[in-house]
Coordinates of C-alpha atoms and ligand atoms in Angstrom, one line a residue:
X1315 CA -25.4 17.6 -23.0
X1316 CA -22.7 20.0 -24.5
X1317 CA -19.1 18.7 -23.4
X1318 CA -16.6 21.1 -22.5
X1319 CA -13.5 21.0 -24.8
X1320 CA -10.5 20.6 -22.1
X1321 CA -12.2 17.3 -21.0
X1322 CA -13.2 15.5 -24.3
X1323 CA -13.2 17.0 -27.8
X1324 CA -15.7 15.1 -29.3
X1325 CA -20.1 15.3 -28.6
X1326 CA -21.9 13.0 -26.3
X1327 CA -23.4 11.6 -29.3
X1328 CA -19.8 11.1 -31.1
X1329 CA -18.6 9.3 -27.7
X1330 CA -21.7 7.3 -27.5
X1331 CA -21.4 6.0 -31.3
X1332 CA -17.7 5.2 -30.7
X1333 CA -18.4 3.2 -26.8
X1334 CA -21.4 1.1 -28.5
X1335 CA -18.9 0.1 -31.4
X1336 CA -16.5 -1.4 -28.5
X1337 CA -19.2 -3.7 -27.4
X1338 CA -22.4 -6.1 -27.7
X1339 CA -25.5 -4.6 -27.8
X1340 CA -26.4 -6.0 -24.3
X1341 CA -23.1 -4.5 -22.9
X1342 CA -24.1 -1.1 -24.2
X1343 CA -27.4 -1.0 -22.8
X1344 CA -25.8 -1.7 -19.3
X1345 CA -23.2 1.3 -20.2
X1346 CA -26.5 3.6 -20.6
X1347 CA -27.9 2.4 -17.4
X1348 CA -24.8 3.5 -15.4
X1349 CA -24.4 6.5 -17.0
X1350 CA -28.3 7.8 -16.3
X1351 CA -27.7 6.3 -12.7
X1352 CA -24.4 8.3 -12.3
X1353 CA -26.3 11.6 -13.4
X1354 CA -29.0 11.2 -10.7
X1355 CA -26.3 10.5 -8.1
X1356 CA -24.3 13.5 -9.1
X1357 CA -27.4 15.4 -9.3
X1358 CA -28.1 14.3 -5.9
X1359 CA -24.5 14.6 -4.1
X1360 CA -23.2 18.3 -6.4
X1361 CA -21.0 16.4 -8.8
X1362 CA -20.4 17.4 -12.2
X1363 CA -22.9 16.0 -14.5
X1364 CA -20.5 16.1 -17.5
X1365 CA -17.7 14.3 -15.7
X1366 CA -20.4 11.8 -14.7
X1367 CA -21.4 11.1 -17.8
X1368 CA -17.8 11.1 -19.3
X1369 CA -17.2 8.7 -16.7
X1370 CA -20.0 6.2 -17.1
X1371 CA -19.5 6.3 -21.2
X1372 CA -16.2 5.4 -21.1
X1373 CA -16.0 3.1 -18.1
X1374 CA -16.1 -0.6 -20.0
X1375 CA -14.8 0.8 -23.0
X1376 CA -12.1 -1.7 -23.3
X1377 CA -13.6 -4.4 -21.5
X1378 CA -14.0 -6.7 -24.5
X1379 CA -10.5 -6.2 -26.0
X1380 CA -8.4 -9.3 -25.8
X1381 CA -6.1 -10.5 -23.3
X1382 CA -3.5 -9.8 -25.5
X1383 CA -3.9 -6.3 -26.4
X1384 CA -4.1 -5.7 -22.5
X1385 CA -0.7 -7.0 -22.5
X1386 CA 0.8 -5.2 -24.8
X1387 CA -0.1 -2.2 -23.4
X1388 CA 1.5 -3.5 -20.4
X1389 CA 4.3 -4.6 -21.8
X1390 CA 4.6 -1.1 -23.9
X1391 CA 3.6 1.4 -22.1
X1392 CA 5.6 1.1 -19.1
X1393 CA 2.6 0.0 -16.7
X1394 CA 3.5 -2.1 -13.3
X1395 CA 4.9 -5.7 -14.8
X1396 CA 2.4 -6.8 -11.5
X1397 CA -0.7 -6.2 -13.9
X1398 CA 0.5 -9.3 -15.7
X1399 CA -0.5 -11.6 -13.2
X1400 CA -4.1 -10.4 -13.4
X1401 CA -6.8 -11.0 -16.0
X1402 CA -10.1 -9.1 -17.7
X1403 CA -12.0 -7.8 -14.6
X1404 CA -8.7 -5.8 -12.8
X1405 CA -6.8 -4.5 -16.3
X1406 CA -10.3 -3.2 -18.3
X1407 CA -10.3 -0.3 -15.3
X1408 CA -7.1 0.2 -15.1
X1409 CA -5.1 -0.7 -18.6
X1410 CA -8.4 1.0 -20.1
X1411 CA -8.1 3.9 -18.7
X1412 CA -4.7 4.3 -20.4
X1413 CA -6.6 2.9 -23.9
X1414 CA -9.4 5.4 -23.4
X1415 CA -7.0 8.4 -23.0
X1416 CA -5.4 7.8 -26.4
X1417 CA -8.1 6.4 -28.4
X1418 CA -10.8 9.2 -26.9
X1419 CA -8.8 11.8 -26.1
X1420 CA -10.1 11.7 -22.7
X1421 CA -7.6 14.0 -20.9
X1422 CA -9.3 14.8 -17.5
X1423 CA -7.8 13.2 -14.5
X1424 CA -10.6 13.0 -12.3
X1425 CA -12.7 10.8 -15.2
X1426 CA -9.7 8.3 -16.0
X1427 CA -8.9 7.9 -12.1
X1428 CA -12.8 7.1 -11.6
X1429 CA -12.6 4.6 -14.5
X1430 CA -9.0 3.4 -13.0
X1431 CA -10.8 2.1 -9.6
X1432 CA -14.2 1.6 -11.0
X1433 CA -14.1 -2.5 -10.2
X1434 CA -11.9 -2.5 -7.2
X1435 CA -12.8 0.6 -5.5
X1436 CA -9.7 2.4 -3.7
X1437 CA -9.0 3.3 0.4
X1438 CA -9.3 7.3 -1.0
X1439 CA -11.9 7.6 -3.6
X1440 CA -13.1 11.0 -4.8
X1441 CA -17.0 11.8 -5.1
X1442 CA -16.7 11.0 -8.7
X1443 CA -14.9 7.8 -7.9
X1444 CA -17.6 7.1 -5.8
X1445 CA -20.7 7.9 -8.3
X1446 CA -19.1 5.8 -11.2
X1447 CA -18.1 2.9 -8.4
X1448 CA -21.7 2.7 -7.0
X1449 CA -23.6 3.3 -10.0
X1450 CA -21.9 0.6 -12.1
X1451 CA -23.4 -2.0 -9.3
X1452 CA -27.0 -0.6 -9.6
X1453 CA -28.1 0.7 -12.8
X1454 CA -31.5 -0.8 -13.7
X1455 CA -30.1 -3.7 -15.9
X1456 CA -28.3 -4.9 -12.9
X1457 CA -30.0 -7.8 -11.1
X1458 CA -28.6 -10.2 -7.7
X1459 CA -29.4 -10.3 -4.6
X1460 CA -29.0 -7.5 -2.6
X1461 CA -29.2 -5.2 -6.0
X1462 CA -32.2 -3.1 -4.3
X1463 CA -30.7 -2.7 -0.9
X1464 CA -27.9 -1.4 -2.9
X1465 CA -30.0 0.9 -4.6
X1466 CA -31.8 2.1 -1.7
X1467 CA -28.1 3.2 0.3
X1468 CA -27.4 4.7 -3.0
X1469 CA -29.7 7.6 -2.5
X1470 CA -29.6 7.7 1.1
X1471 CA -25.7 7.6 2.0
X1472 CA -23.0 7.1 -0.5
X1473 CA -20.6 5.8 1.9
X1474 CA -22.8 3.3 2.8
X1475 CA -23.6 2.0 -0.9
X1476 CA -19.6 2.4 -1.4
X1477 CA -19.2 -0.2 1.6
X1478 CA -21.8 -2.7 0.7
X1479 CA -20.7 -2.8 -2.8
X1480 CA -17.3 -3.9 -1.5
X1481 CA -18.5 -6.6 1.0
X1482 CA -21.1 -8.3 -1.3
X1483 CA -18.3 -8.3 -3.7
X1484 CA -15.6 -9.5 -1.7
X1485 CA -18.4 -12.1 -0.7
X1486 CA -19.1 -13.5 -3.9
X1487 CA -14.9 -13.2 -4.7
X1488 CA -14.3 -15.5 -2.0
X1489 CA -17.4 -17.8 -2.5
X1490 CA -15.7 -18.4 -5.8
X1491 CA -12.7 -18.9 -4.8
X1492 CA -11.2 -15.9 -7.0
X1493 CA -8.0 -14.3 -6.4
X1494 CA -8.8 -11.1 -4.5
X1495 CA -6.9 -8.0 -5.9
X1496 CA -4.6 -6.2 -3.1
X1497 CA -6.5 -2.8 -3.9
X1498 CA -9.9 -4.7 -3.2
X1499 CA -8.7 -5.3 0.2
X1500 CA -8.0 -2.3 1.0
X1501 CA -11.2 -0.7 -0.1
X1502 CA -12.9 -3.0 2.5
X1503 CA -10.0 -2.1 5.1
X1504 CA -11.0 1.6 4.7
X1505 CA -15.0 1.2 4.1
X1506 CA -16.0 -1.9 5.5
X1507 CA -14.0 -3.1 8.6
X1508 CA -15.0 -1.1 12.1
X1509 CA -17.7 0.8 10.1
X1510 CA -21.2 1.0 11.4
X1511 CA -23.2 3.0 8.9
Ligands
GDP2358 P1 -18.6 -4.8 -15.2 O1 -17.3 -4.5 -15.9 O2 -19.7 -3.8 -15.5 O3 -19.0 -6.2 -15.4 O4 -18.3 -4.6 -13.6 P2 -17.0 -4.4 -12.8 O5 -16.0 -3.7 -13.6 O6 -17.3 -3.8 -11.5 O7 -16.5 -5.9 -12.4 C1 -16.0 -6.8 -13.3 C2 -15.7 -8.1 -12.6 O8 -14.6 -8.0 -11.7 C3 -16.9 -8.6 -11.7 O9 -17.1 -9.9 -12.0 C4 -16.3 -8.5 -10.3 O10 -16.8 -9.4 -9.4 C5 -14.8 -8.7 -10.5 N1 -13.9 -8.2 -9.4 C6 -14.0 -7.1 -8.6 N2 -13.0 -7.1 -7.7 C7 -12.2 -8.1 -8.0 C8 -11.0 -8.6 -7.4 O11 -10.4 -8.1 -6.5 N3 -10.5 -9.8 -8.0 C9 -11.1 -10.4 -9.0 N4 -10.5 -11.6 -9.5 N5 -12.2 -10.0 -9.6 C10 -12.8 -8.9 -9.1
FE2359 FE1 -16.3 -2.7 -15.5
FE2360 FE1 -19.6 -1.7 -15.9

């Protein structure tokens, strides 16, 4: 695939070289899973495959940068003081997003804002929010309980995968005992409370 210049200046091959130096070797291979699982779903639903695959490549690029270098960015780049009380899982979406845009040049909106609310999910979330959301939880590497009913609403109804996503998340959140990020809650306000799909 041939990227367009105004939303990354560099090949698929370039970005791939540069995500797989980010990571382990394991944490790669799940990065190629999502990003051949966001293809088929924006093949499926109309959505730009380039942006899907922008999306997916990037999406854990900073997830194993240190809790420190997420503060500093925090600290420096005039991001909500808030983030600070957070850890790994919320800032690699959001505090990466702001990493990926200056170390990849990644300037479209629509790909950083997927990657933004790619763990939490959001109460608006566009279709390429959805695609990145959905197919971080199934790509074929993934496997829980409740992985292949996610897999199935995938392809049938977006909406639907989008909404048991954020339940079995909030499930396994709360069964831990973890603090459960305000933006979480409000994906399940919007796409799991009173919803029947
Ligand atoms: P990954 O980066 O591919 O492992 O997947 P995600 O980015 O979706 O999730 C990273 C971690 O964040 C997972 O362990 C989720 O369970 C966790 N997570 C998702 N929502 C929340 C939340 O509201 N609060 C906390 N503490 N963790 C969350
Ligand atoms: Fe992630
Ligand atoms: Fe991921």
């Amino acid at each position: 695939m041939k990227y367009s210049q105004e939303n990354i200046q560099i090949t698929r091959q370039e970005l791939m070289a540069k995500v797989q130096m980010q990571m382990s070797p394991r944490r790669f291979q799940h990065v190629l899973g999502v990003e051949a699982c966001a293809i088929e779903l924006a093949t499926l639903y109309g959505a730009s495959l380039e942006l899907a695959s922008i999306a997916a490549l990037c999406h854990d690029y900073a997830k194993e940068r240190s809790d420190e270098t997420f503060i500093t960015w925090i600290n420096e780049q005039q991001l909500p003081l808030e983030l600070l009380n957070w850890g790994n899982a919320v800032w690699h979406g959001i505090v990466g997003a702001e990493i990926i845009k200056q170390e990849l040049l990644v300037t479209n909106e629509a790909v950083l804002n997927a990657i933004r609310v790619h763990t939490t999910g959001a109460a608006e979330m566009s279709l390429l929010d959805k695609i990145l959301y959905v197919a971080d939880y199934i790509e074929p590497n993934r496997d829980f309980v409740g992985v292949e009913k996610a897999r199935q609403l995938a392809y049938q109804n977006l909406d639907a995968a989008v909404a048991y996503e954020t339940e079995q998340t909030l499930v396994h959140l709360l069964a831990k005992k973890a603090p459960i990020y305000p933006k979480t809650i409000e994906t399940y306000n919007k796409w799991v409370a009173h919803q029947s799909y």
